[in-house]
């Protein structure tokens, strides 16, 4: 993935490959003001070692309560982002040989966290409109699973979200089967259509859900700051574990983000960010409709940063990638997100949050020309292979 | 340790317990200038995801070359500090059941990293003047060791440094026995007396040394930034592993530290910091000499932030701690740093970098009154116990 992203960083390439916000949508001035305010007010304390910054924990707890989660300041465990949250939970709870259920396509970091601690993956079917198939999840639980890791909001790579009923049922299933459910949520604040939904954690009466939230996508990636709402009895073990990983999160960053939230900078920032993303998503989906309407499937996100495109069977997006890079446009082939070996070959993940509106139009023209040529060539190519096999 | 440090954070308590720089010695204005400069120059890129910041890697490589290490920009692996460096190396190289050699007293995070990956510790004897006993290290290697973790400069908790000959021999031993040597070096820039010595890595012709450097002590803890110079062939695996832990280090912080170094802010910052530490160390050692001269041993650091005090046998510093806290002064009992169970009971670690000069004088008065009373009481107390045993 890093190698692919490095290849797509060449000048002239329009990249739909990463998951980056656009530089110009980042809250540069607001963060500068907050950094200055914190350094003036807190002097050396802002640069020092220290325990989790309680005013930040309180602001995050308030944000989570607004989203329907019962929690207090002390429940907010500060992390350096959701990858660390995944690592912490995986290290704490996964025994080698354990089976971890994930969406059949999922964020590579989710799979790394589980596989890196000796788990095997149980891919659970997803629907391109409704997200996770809860019946399939229950089947997996019945067969025996030690942990669930789900991305309910604006799924990476699919872009879809679980509806409220599915969230309720996911929490109930975790409770009934006594299985920890990790809710990886970097994207829920990036909603640009439809109504906000409470996280699965809001339905977690049994205390089985580890909620992972992050400021990377909702404020800025370089903060390296996130949080976890974990079952309370596990917080001491998480604290010890986190200390052994990297000690603690930056006081300067924690105080700066607390200032950002306390000043009310989050809502206007998200409004401009989501308005920009809505328009970019609309342009990308429009280009797909014009070029591939009736011949391919793609998701219709109400937020987040990704569209998942499924081309007709037999098209291999990994093979298309080099042609696309020659045409100066990039994406991530679907196989990279497949929890089941061999799946996702005809799919690709398209990011719409990073390019300009013009970049999206131009990039989609380049990409769809490559895709169309591949689809149109497919039958002759297959015919040729059949002839060759006859020799 | 966290619990102890929380207890010592009460108002009125003079703490020699932590390893913190003093707030007023942190380069607040310089970092503010650098943050502003970076945000103005790099705009959104400073807040974005990104690969390790090459200008920072080059500046660190230059710093390491000045210290005698053969390295290039690409050899500098960016970390979020030495605890992460320890975790990465431990995870990469320690198999469960492995034996890891450490100084017989060492930083708790060193022990956590090894024990957390299933290792057992082989404590190697140290001398309170010369540091690590190299003959004892060779004995340990002969008996079979999978990894060495050493703190050659201004050791935590001992305050002593290995001399040049010991460094050469440590590198040779690692090479001869084919064992990776992790050199944990957060303190070498904090020298206030004597001549700088090259790190063990400077003698590492065989490519066995993992050097860990950190900006936490030399610039500011809240940066959460460090680096590793690792054997080159392992960098790809370290990169994948680091991604799975927390993805990457902050672009904003990396660029800010690069600016700090490029502007030449490091040397004057270290000059004022080390001058302050020299004076505080002198005051603390003077107080020890006046109260305990001839009755106890303590180390004479040429830098760093710690003095190690060894009281007469039979004094238990863990028992003293509560009395000391009642007297509003704190330290860390030596047993907390012992790699061998039951060791270090009559020792304590004293930090001299955090308190003011006045705080050191007052705190040492409080502490040494408690210590003197304990020493003076010891024989009567023992006599009492002997009588009681006779009953």
XYZ file of C-alpha atoms in Angstrom:
782
model
C 0.000 0.000 0.000
C 2.808 2.419 0.988
C 4.600 1.466 -2.219
C 1.499 2.123 -4.305
C 0.898 5.454 -2.595
C 4.521 6.440 -3.245
C 4.061 5.632 -6.936
C 0.909 7.750 -7.072
C 2.633 10.747 -5.482
C 4.421 11.551 -8.761
C 3.742 14.994 -10.205
C 0.965 15.013 -12.778
C -0.771 11.958 -11.332
C -4.306 12.611 -10.109
C -4.677 10.279 -7.165
C -7.887 8.667 -6.013
C -5.731 6.182 -4.104
C -5.102 7.581 -0.606
C -7.582 8.536 2.091
C -6.247 12.050 2.573
C -8.293 15.173 3.126
C -7.413 17.997 0.722
C -4.660 20.250 2.067
C -6.776 23.349 1.529
C -9.632 21.935 3.629
C -7.442 21.501 6.712
C -8.083 24.022 9.524
C -4.645 25.630 9.315
C -5.458 29.049 10.737
C -7.650 27.692 13.526
C -4.947 25.264 14.632
C -2.313 28.004 14.497
C -4.481 30.167 16.752
C -5.013 27.259 19.162
C -1.300 26.352 19.257
C -0.413 29.958 20.032
C -3.092 30.224 22.704
C -1.938 27.028 24.397
C 1.750 27.978 24.348
C 0.908 31.414 25.810
C -1.430 30.109 28.476
C 0.235 26.867 29.558
C 3.927 27.676 28.854
C 6.244 24.765 29.749
C 3.368 22.498 30.760
C 2.345 22.334 27.097
C 5.729 20.819 26.220
C 6.057 18.521 29.199
C 5.258 14.912 30.017
C 1.858 14.495 31.615
C -1.203 12.357 32.189
C -4.078 12.427 29.673
C -5.317 16.030 29.480
C -8.563 16.006 31.469
C -10.233 19.006 29.731
C -9.781 17.194 26.398
C -11.204 13.989 27.861
C -14.210 15.976 29.117
C -14.802 17.621 25.726
C -14.612 14.243 23.988
C -16.963 12.712 26.565
C -19.438 15.538 25.850
C -19.137 14.917 22.100
C -19.793 11.200 22.632
C -22.769 11.874 24.922
C -24.278 14.075 22.183
C -23.955 10.995 19.955
C -25.869 8.889 22.459
C -23.024 7.180 24.295
C -23.218 6.991 28.091
C -19.736 7.993 29.224
C -17.780 10.169 31.602
C -14.460 11.975 31.403
C -12.598 9.025 32.901
C -13.927 6.688 30.221
C -12.080 8.549 27.470
C -8.789 6.813 26.803
C -6.486 9.022 24.711
C -4.649 7.321 21.817
C -2.415 8.433 18.986
C -5.135 7.479 16.501
C -7.245 4.496 15.550
C -4.358 2.372 14.338
C -2.995 2.498 17.871
C -6.467 1.768 19.212
C -6.675 -1.321 17.001
C -3.184 -2.416 18.087
C -4.022 -1.969 21.780
C -7.263 -3.914 21.625
C -5.745 -6.635 19.454
C -2.791 -7.038 21.788
C -5.008 -7.082 24.834
C -7.653 -9.504 23.597
C -6.465 -11.642 20.698
C -4.927 -14.994 21.490
C -2.889 -16.646 18.720
C -5.177 -18.805 16.608
C -8.254 -16.765 17.491
C -10.847 -16.074 14.815
C -11.624 -12.381 14.264
C -14.711 -11.460 12.233
C -14.347 -8.478 9.895
C -16.316 -7.117 6.963
C -15.312 -9.161 3.882
C -13.650 -6.005 2.560
C -12.026 -3.836 5.177
C -9.276 -1.356 6.009
C -5.857 -2.969 5.650
C -4.878 -1.727 9.139
C -7.775 -3.697 10.643
C -6.481 -6.886 9.050
C -2.870 -6.091 10.043
C -3.863 -5.619 13.687
C -5.657 -8.978 13.803
C -3.165 -10.973 11.710
C -0.202 -9.372 13.498
C -1.389 -10.952 16.738
C -1.827 -14.404 15.281
C -5.548 -14.312 14.480
C -7.224 -15.718 11.425
C -9.930 -13.662 9.710
C -13.584 -14.642 9.318
C -14.869 -12.444 6.475
C -18.525 -11.450 6.909
C -20.616 -10.624 3.828
C -21.489 -7.001 3.109
C -24.172 -5.441 0.961
C -23.232 -2.490 -1.250
C -26.255 -0.532 -0.025
C -26.710 -1.587 3.608
C -23.191 -2.572 4.656
C -22.656 -5.506 6.984
C -25.013 -8.489 6.592
C -26.143 -9.103 10.178
C -27.406 -12.614 9.439
C -23.962 -13.481 8.122
C -22.457 -11.961 11.261
C -24.659 -14.150 13.438
C -23.640 -17.203 11.429
C -19.993 -16.350 12.056
C -20.632 -15.900 15.776
C -22.382 -19.255 15.894
C -19.363 -20.888 14.303
C -17.127 -19.300 16.943
C -15.403 -15.919 16.851
C -13.203 -14.256 19.484
C -13.622 -10.662 18.343
C -15.480 -8.476 15.844
C -13.903 -5.445 14.182
C -16.421 -3.343 12.272
C -16.439 0.058 10.526
C -20.117 1.085 10.758
C -19.825 4.636 9.341
C -18.697 5.437 5.792
C -16.828 2.205 5.634
C -13.298 1.984 4.304
C -13.151 0.904 1.477
C -16.892 0.581 0.768
C -18.255 4.012 1.706
C -21.509 2.497 3.047
C -22.942 2.788 6.563
C -24.884 0.386 8.755
C -28.461 1.513 9.471
C -29.738 2.013 13.028
C -31.416 -1.398 13.255
C -28.163 -3.109 12.226
C -26.256 -1.197 14.912
C -28.720 -2.257 17.585
C -28.466 -5.846 16.420
C -24.650 -5.798 16.242
C -24.477 -4.648 19.871
C -27.038 -7.308 20.877
C -25.084 -10.033 19.097
C -21.832 -9.003 20.783
C -23.618 -9.125 24.139
C -25.387 -12.431 23.488
C -22.232 -14.195 22.293
C -20.036 -12.455 24.864
C -17.639 -11.249 22.171
C -15.797 -7.891 22.165
C -16.835 -5.658 19.280
C -14.310 -3.088 18.086
C -16.041 -0.142 16.411
C -13.484 1.641 14.228
C -14.932 5.100 13.541
C -12.624 7.621 11.892
C -15.277 8.912 9.499
C -18.665 9.509 11.158
C -18.134 13.290 11.466
C -17.661 13.448 7.684
C -21.382 13.144 6.912
C -22.626 15.303 4.027
C -26.058 13.736 3.424
C -28.723 11.901 5.427
C -29.210 11.873 9.176
C -26.467 11.143 11.726
C -26.719 7.762 13.444
C -25.544 6.851 16.944
C -22.489 4.597 17.043
C -22.905 0.919 17.955
C -21.376 1.911 21.313
C -24.614 3.838 22.059
C -26.460 0.474 22.193
C -23.766 -1.281 24.226
C -25.634 -2.052 27.449
C -23.453 -5.119 28.039
C -20.117 -3.262 27.888
C -18.731 -5.281 24.977
C -17.952 -2.445 22.546
C -14.542 -0.764 22.177
C -15.276 2.493 20.345
C -12.316 4.032 18.464
C -12.552 7.684 17.415
C -9.919 9.802 15.695
C -9.150 13.454 14.971
C -7.150 12.477 11.863
C -10.032 12.785 9.412
C -12.273 15.204 11.336
C -9.528 17.764 12.111
C -6.052 16.892 10.761
C -3.986 13.727 10.240
C -0.767 15.256 11.614
C -2.310 15.596 15.069
C -1.841 11.827 15.537
C -4.589 11.931 18.136
C -7.613 9.749 18.786
C -9.558 8.210 21.624
C -11.108 4.993 22.812
C -14.219 4.381 24.893
C -13.486 0.972 26.356
C -15.198 -1.188 28.952
C -14.159 0.513 32.177
C -12.596 -2.499 33.881
C -10.028 -2.810 31.088
C -8.735 0.771 31.272
C -5.908 -0.004 33.746
C -4.554 -2.746 31.494
C -4.882 -0.494 28.450
C -2.936 2.223 30.279
C -0.038 -0.105 31.085
C -0.048 -1.466 27.545
C -0.092 1.979 25.975
C 2.838 3.068 28.161
C 4.845 0.148 26.852
C 4.023 1.099 23.237
C 4.914 4.807 23.238
C 4.354 6.152 26.754
C 1.701 8.810 26.100
C 0.223 11.335 23.668
C 1.610 14.831 23.242
C 0.493 17.389 25.833
C 0.857 20.108 23.213
C -1.420 18.351 20.749
C -3.974 17.340 23.392
C -4.196 20.905 24.673
C -4.385 22.329 21.161
C -7.238 20.029 20.176
C -9.052 20.817 23.450
C -8.718 24.513 22.571
C -10.021 23.822 19.048
C -13.083 22.063 20.450
C -13.679 24.557 23.300
C -13.623 27.490 20.867
C -16.317 25.842 18.742
C -14.063 25.526 15.709
C -15.118 21.951 14.944
C -18.598 22.556 13.534
C -17.729 25.298 10.996
C -14.647 23.321 9.983
C -16.734 20.209 9.318
C -19.345 22.255 7.434
C -16.834 23.512 4.863
C -15.059 20.143 4.678
C -18.255 18.182 4.154
C -19.644 20.678 1.658
C -16.464 20.263 -0.392
C -16.579 16.468 -0.098
C -20.290 16.366 -1.073
C -19.537 18.202 -4.311
C -16.510 16.026 -5.106
C -18.483 12.862 -4.442
C -21.313 14.104 -6.678
C -18.866 14.775 -9.511
C -17.254 11.368 -9.172
C -20.573 9.517 -9.044
C -21.830 11.507 -12.047
C -18.784 10.527 -14.079
C -19.320 6.858 -13.140
C -22.980 7.038 -14.173
C -22.173 8.544 -17.552
C -19.427 6.058 -18.386
C -20.589 2.847 -16.714
C -24.319 3.211 -15.997
C -25.924 -0.239 -16.205
C -22.569 -2.008 -16.588
C -21.027 -1.672 -13.141
C -21.998 -1.152 -9.513
C -20.743 1.465 -7.130
C -21.676 2.661 -3.673
C -23.487 5.920 -2.934
C -21.843 7.320 0.217
C -23.555 9.845 2.448
C -20.190 10.896 3.830
C -16.646 9.756 4.394
C -14.108 9.820 1.591
C -14.517 6.645 -0.526
C -16.610 5.172 -3.337
C -16.296 1.428 -4.022
C -16.598 0.542 -7.697
C -17.311 -3.030 -8.826
C -16.653 -3.672 -12.497
C -18.052 -6.589 -14.506
C -16.613 -9.961 -13.474
C -13.420 -10.850 -15.272
C -12.000 -7.336 -15.195
C -8.883 -7.388 -13.009
C -8.304 -3.976 -11.463
C -4.759 -4.880 -10.460
C -3.942 -5.314 -14.146
C -5.661 -2.024 -14.985
C -3.590 -0.128 -12.435
C -0.423 0.143 -14.516
C -2.334 1.411 -17.532
C -4.080 3.914 -15.276
C -0.758 5.109 -13.840
C 0.526 5.539 -17.405
C -2.553 7.689 -17.981
C -1.641 9.688 -14.825
C -4.458 8.547 -12.566
C -4.384 6.262 -9.525
C -6.725 4.145 -7.389
C -6.331 1.181 -5.031
C -7.288 -2.226 -6.508
C -10.005 -3.963 -4.505
C -8.006 -7.100 -3.712
C -5.929 -5.021 -1.240
C -8.973 -4.800 1.054
C -10.207 -8.378 0.702
C -10.250 -10.438 3.886
C -10.850 -13.509 1.715
C -8.013 -14.418 -0.611
C -8.871 -13.911 -4.272
C -11.829 -11.604 -3.628
C -12.214 -8.020 -4.798
C -10.341 -8.501 -8.085
C -12.897 -6.624 -10.170
C -13.342 -3.803 -7.634
C -11.466 -0.607 -6.858
C -11.524 2.012 -4.107
C -11.869 5.608 -5.247
C -11.119 8.520 -2.921
C -12.980 11.745 -3.610
C -11.753 13.966 -0.747
C -8.278 14.872 -1.948
C -8.511 16.086 -5.543
C -10.037 19.407 -6.634
C -13.364 19.410 -8.450
C -11.441 19.893 -11.681
C -9.024 17.130 -10.694
C -11.918 14.751 -10.149
C -13.418 15.504 -13.540
C -10.112 15.161 -15.339
C -8.966 12.147 -13.314
C -12.246 10.313 -13.867
C -12.008 10.968 -17.608
C -8.552 9.375 -17.646
C -9.574 6.479 -15.417
C -12.848 5.713 -17.160
C -11.169 5.709 -20.552
C -8.850 2.979 -19.259
C -11.738 1.085 -17.634
C -13.956 1.318 -20.723
C -11.170 0.084 -22.972
C -10.626 -2.870 -20.646
C -14.317 -3.788 -20.554
C -14.631 -3.454 -24.324
C -11.507 -5.595 -24.849
C -12.512 -8.288 -22.448
C -14.454 -10.606 -24.729
C -11.901 -10.655 -27.567
C -9.188 -11.249 -24.975
C -11.100 -14.165 -23.509
C -11.756 -15.550 -26.942
C -8.031 -15.384 -27.654
C -7.236 -17.265 -24.461
C -9.755 -19.954 -25.384
C -8.135 -20.326 -28.809
C -4.686 -20.510 -27.224
C -5.918 -23.188 -24.819
C -7.146 -25.233 -27.791
C -3.669 -25.395 -29.361
C 5.476 4.039 38.692
C 2.572 6.078 37.292
C 0.810 5.713 40.620
C 3.883 6.905 42.522
C 4.343 9.838 40.170
C 0.675 10.772 40.646
C 1.162 10.753 44.429
C 4.221 12.988 44.104
C 2.372 15.523 41.965
C 0.553 16.897 45.018
C 1.062 20.593 45.741
C 3.850 21.243 48.219
C 5.707 18.037 47.414
C 9.214 18.583 46.055
C 9.688 15.730 43.647
C 12.966 14.057 42.798
C 10.916 11.151 41.452
C 10.228 11.777 37.762
C 12.657 12.281 34.902
C 11.191 15.562 33.732
C 13.085 18.594 32.543
C 12.090 21.803 34.340
C 9.255 23.633 32.593
C 11.239 26.870 32.503
C 14.164 25.185 30.693
C 11.999 24.036 27.795
C 12.533 25.979 24.531
C 9.037 27.444 24.432
C 9.713 30.553 22.353
C 11.956 28.757 19.886
C 9.365 26.037 19.292
C 6.610 28.638 18.892
C 8.696 30.404 16.232
C 9.372 27.101 14.456
C 5.701 26.025 14.552
C 4.656 29.364 13.078
C 7.335 29.211 10.405
C 6.336 25.699 9.382
C 2.607 26.472 9.249
C 3.307 29.575 7.133
C 5.718 27.870 4.765
C 4.189 24.407 4.358
C 0.459 25.177 4.888
C -1.722 22.054 4.634
C 1.253 19.764 4.084
C 2.267 20.354 7.695
C -1.067 18.920 8.860
C -1.279 16.060 6.398
C -0.315 12.387 6.326
C 3.098 11.804 4.839
C 6.250 9.728 4.686
C 9.103 10.427 7.149
C 10.187 14.038 6.606
C 13.433 13.759 4.636
C 14.974 17.109 5.731
C 14.588 15.989 9.356
C 16.147 12.611 8.556
C 19.075 14.426 6.907
C 19.573 16.736 9.901
C 19.536 13.776 12.283
C 21.949 11.860 10.043
C 24.292 14.871 10.166
C 24.017 14.999 13.956
C 24.816 11.287 14.197
C 27.767 11.615 11.775
C 29.172 14.375 14.014
C 28.987 11.821 16.809
C 30.990 9.316 14.767
C 28.218 7.152 13.332
C 28.428 6.218 9.666
C 24.915 6.819 8.375
C 22.870 8.393 5.618
C 19.481 10.073 5.468
C 17.751 6.820 4.593
C 19.182 5.114 7.684
C 17.237 7.404 10.013
C 14.020 5.700 11.032
C 11.619 8.195 12.656
C 9.848 7.021 15.844
C 7.558 8.586 18.404
C 10.314 8.265 21.011
C 12.550 5.623 22.532
C 9.755 3.664 24.157
C 8.390 3.035 20.678
C 11.902 2.186 19.496
C 12.219 -0.395 22.267
C 8.791 -1.827 21.451
C 9.610 -2.081 17.733
C 12.932 -3.826 18.252
C 11.532 -6.116 20.936
C 8.603 -7.090 18.760
C 10.814 -7.655 15.746
C 13.557 -9.678 17.433
C 12.446 -11.238 20.711
C 11.042 -14.734 20.604
C 9.089 -15.898 23.652
C 11.462 -17.482 26.152
C 14.447 -15.526 24.863
C 17.008 -14.204 27.340
C 17.635 -10.457 27.138
C 20.679 -9.023 28.928
C 20.178 -5.633 30.615
C 22.078 -3.630 33.213
C 21.156 -5.054 36.642
C 19.354 -1.783 37.308
C 17.641 -0.259 34.310
C 14.787 1.901 33.017
C 11.448 0.247 33.712
C 10.426 0.723 30.060
C 13.399 -1.392 28.965
C 12.232 -4.239 31.177
C 8.604 -3.809 30.060
C 9.584 -4.036 26.390
C 11.518 -7.274 26.943
C 9.102 -8.905 29.399
C 6.077 -7.828 27.339
C 7.343 -9.980 24.478
C 7.932 -13.042 26.591
C 11.630 -12.626 27.340
C 13.373 -13.330 30.616
C 15.986 -10.873 31.862
C 19.679 -11.601 32.434
C 20.878 -8.826 34.765
C 24.482 -7.778 34.106
C 26.530 -6.263 36.936
C 27.245 -2.539 36.912
C 29.860 -0.454 38.681
C 28.770 2.830 40.264
C 31.732 4.631 38.657
C 32.231 2.904 35.307
C 28.773 1.567 34.488
C 28.356 -1.798 32.807
C 30.834 -4.531 33.769
C 31.995 -5.810 30.390
C 33.407 -9.062 31.784
C 30.008 -9.787 33.289
C 28.423 -8.980 29.916
C 30.721 -11.452 28.187
C 29.836 -14.099 30.785
C 26.169 -13.547 30.046
C 26.786 -13.823 26.306
C 28.682 -17.054 26.838
C 25.728 -18.464 28.749
C 23.433 -17.522 25.849
C 21.559 -14.285 25.284
C 19.324 -13.286 22.387
C 19.564 -9.507 22.773
C 21.329 -6.780 24.783
C 19.609 -3.552 25.816
C 22.039 -0.994 27.242
C 21.912 2.680 28.272
C 25.531 3.786 27.805
C 25.091 7.532 28.484
C 23.921 8.988 31.808
C 22.206 5.766 32.613
C 18.661 5.668 33.985
C 18.571 5.170 36.988
C 22.312 5.162 37.707
C 23.534 8.392 36.095
C 26.853 6.782 35.078
C 28.287 6.418 31.557
C 30.332 3.720 29.890
C 33.855 4.820 28.913
C 35.114 4.644 25.341
C 36.931 1.326 25.796
C 33.751 -0.271 27.166
C 31.778 0.985 24.177
C 34.285 -0.494 21.743
C 34.182 -3.793 23.602
C 30.371 -3.857 23.800
C 30.174 -3.453 20.008
C 32.819 -6.157 19.542
C 30.987 -8.556 21.845
C 27.704 -8.016 20.012
C 29.512 -8.726 16.744
C 31.406 -11.768 18.038
C 28.335 -13.390 19.576
C 26.054 -12.281 16.719
C 23.606 -10.676 19.121
C 21.625 -7.468 18.472
C 22.563 -4.658 20.852
C 19.922 -2.020 21.510
C 21.529 1.276 22.565
C 18.894 3.357 24.357
C 20.188 6.927 24.326
C 17.781 9.633 25.441
C 20.373 11.512 27.518
C 23.738 11.889 25.746
C 23.033 15.497 24.686
C 22.549 16.402 28.359
C 26.290 16.414 29.164
C 27.405 19.169 31.534
C 30.910 17.901 32.411
C 33.644 15.830 30.805
C 34.161 15.050 27.145
C 31.454 13.709 24.811
C 31.861 10.075 23.812
C 30.733 8.425 20.582
C 27.782 6.058 20.950
C 28.341 2.300 20.789
C 26.789 2.535 17.307
C 29.946 4.401 16.185
C 31.920 1.161 16.702
C 29.317 -1.077 15.082
C 31.213 -2.392 12.061
C 29.177 -5.601 12.120
C 25.770 -3.883 11.910
C 24.459 -5.342 15.167
C 23.538 -2.115 16.995
C 20.080 -0.544 17.044
C 20.663 3.039 18.196
C 17.644 4.793 19.733
C 17.701 8.593 20.017
C 14.987 10.902 21.312
C 14.061 14.577 21.289
C 12.096 14.164 24.547
C 14.964 15.083 26.858
C 17.092 17.164 24.487
C 14.246 19.392 23.234
C 10.811 18.673 24.746
C 8.878 15.586 25.898
C 5.602 16.676 24.273
C 7.146 16.380 20.814
C 6.838 12.592 21.117
C 9.587 12.276 18.517
C 12.684 10.135 18.300
C 14.707 8.125 15.815
C 16.404 4.820 15.292
C 19.542 3.938 13.354
C 18.946 0.276 12.618
C 20.759 -2.288 10.498
C 19.663 -1.298 7.005
C 18.243 -4.649 5.924
C 15.675 -4.509 8.736
C 14.233 -1.099 7.859
C 11.461 -2.464 5.602
C 10.210 -4.764 8.372
C 10.431 -1.941 10.903
C 8.382 0.269 8.586
C 5.590 -2.296 8.259
C 5.642 -2.926 12.010
C 5.539 0.774 12.867
C 2.573 1.267 10.501
C 0.696 -1.408 12.385
C 1.446 0.285 15.733
C 0.402 3.876 14.979
C 0.927 4.513 11.265
C 3.459 7.361 11.361
C 4.817 10.376 13.257
C 3.293 13.830 12.980
C 4.302 15.857 9.925
C 3.818 19.039 11.951
C 6.165 17.907 14.701
C 8.755 16.486 12.303
C 8.835 19.719 10.328
C 8.959 21.830 13.494
C 11.906 19.894 14.898
C 13.689 20.088 11.527
C 13.196 23.862 11.639
C 14.513 23.955 15.218
C 17.658 22.084 14.179
C 18.147 23.975 10.901
C 17.962 27.329 12.708
C 20.722 26.267 15.092
C 18.447 26.459 18.135
C 19.671 23.163 19.588
C 23.113 24.180 20.827
C 22.117 27.320 22.774
C 19.123 25.474 24.179
C 21.347 22.649 25.429
C 23.845 25.131 26.850
C 21.291 26.774 29.129
C 19.656 23.451 29.981
C 22.937 21.753 30.872
C 24.206 24.754 32.824
C 21.045 24.632 34.932
C 21.330 20.866 35.387
C 25.028 21.131 36.336
C 24.194 23.540 39.146
C 21.259 21.431 40.382
C 23.372 18.282 40.334
C 26.144 20.080 42.264
C 23.676 21.202 44.927
C 22.220 17.729 45.289
C 25.622 16.033 45.510
C 26.777 18.636 48.039
C 23.787 17.951 50.253
C 24.488 14.208 50.045
C 28.143 14.752 50.990
C 27.261 16.868 54.015
C 24.638 14.481 55.364
C 25.916 11.058 54.343
C 29.637 11.435 53.552
C 31.389 8.166 54.398
C 28.119 6.359 55.190
C 26.542 5.927 51.754
C 27.483 5.743 48.084
C 26.111 7.777 45.239
C 26.992 8.285 41.612
C 28.662 11.417 40.225
C 26.987 12.074 36.876
C 28.578 14.186 34.159
C 25.178 14.765 32.627
C 21.689 13.387 32.342
C 19.130 13.910 35.075
C 19.665 11.247 37.769
C 21.819 10.463 40.813
C 21.685 6.927 42.248
C 22.016 6.806 46.008
C 22.883 3.578 47.820
C 22.254 3.665 51.560
C 23.782 1.270 54.093
C 22.468 -2.289 53.754
C 19.341 -2.934 55.747
C 17.775 0.427 54.985
C 14.656 -0.208 52.883
C 13.918 2.800 50.679
C 10.429 1.550 49.914
C 9.627 1.836 53.626
C 11.206 5.314 53.759
C 9.043 6.558 50.912
C 5.875 7.095 52.922
C 7.737 9.038 55.601
C 9.367 11.100 52.874
C 6.004 11.831 51.256
C 4.690 12.918 54.663
C 7.676 15.271 54.773
C 6.674 16.566 51.288
C 9.539 15.111 49.282
C 9.564 12.254 46.763
C 11.990 9.848 45.082
C 11.722 6.452 43.363
C 12.817 3.468 45.480
C 15.607 1.481 43.849
C 13.748 -1.829 43.712
C 11.600 -0.380 40.904
C 14.621 -0.502 38.586
C 16.007 -3.878 39.621
C 16.160 -6.531 36.927
C 16.880 -9.066 39.661
C 14.077 -9.627 42.133
C 14.915 -8.368 45.615
C 17.774 -6.103 44.502
C 18.017 -2.333 44.935
C 16.153 -2.231 48.260
C 18.630 0.142 49.901
C 18.937 2.421 46.837
C 16.932 5.305 45.477
C 16.874 7.314 42.251
C 17.061 11.074 42.633
C 16.191 13.430 39.785
C 17.923 16.795 39.790
C 16.606 18.344 36.551
C 13.095 19.312 37.572
C 13.271 21.252 40.848
C 14.641 24.785 41.225
C 17.975 25.298 42.999
C 16.024 26.344 46.070
C 13.748 23.337 45.692
C 16.732 21.019 45.596
C 18.200 22.490 48.770
C 14.910 22.385 50.620
C 13.904 18.982 49.254
C 17.251 17.446 50.143
C 16.982 18.835 53.678
C 13.608 17.125 54.047
C 14.753 13.887 52.436
C 18.054 13.630 54.262
C 16.384 14.232 57.621
C 14.202 11.207 56.923
C 17.153 9.159 55.674
C 19.375 10.097 58.640
C 16.651 9.225 61.119
C 16.260 5.832 59.450
C 19.965 5.096 59.493
C 20.291 6.230 63.099
C 17.296 4.115 64.096
C 18.470 1.031 62.347
C 20.621 -0.565 65.022
C 18.146 -0.059 67.869
C 15.423 -1.415 65.595
C 17.497 -4.466 64.750
C 18.360 -4.948 68.370
C 14.647 -4.824 69.163
C 13.920 -7.442 66.544
C 16.665 -9.682 67.935
C 15.148 -9.361 71.387
C 11.708 -10.107 70.017
C 13.054 -13.186 68.218
C 14.446 -14.404 71.518
C 11.013 -14.438 73.156
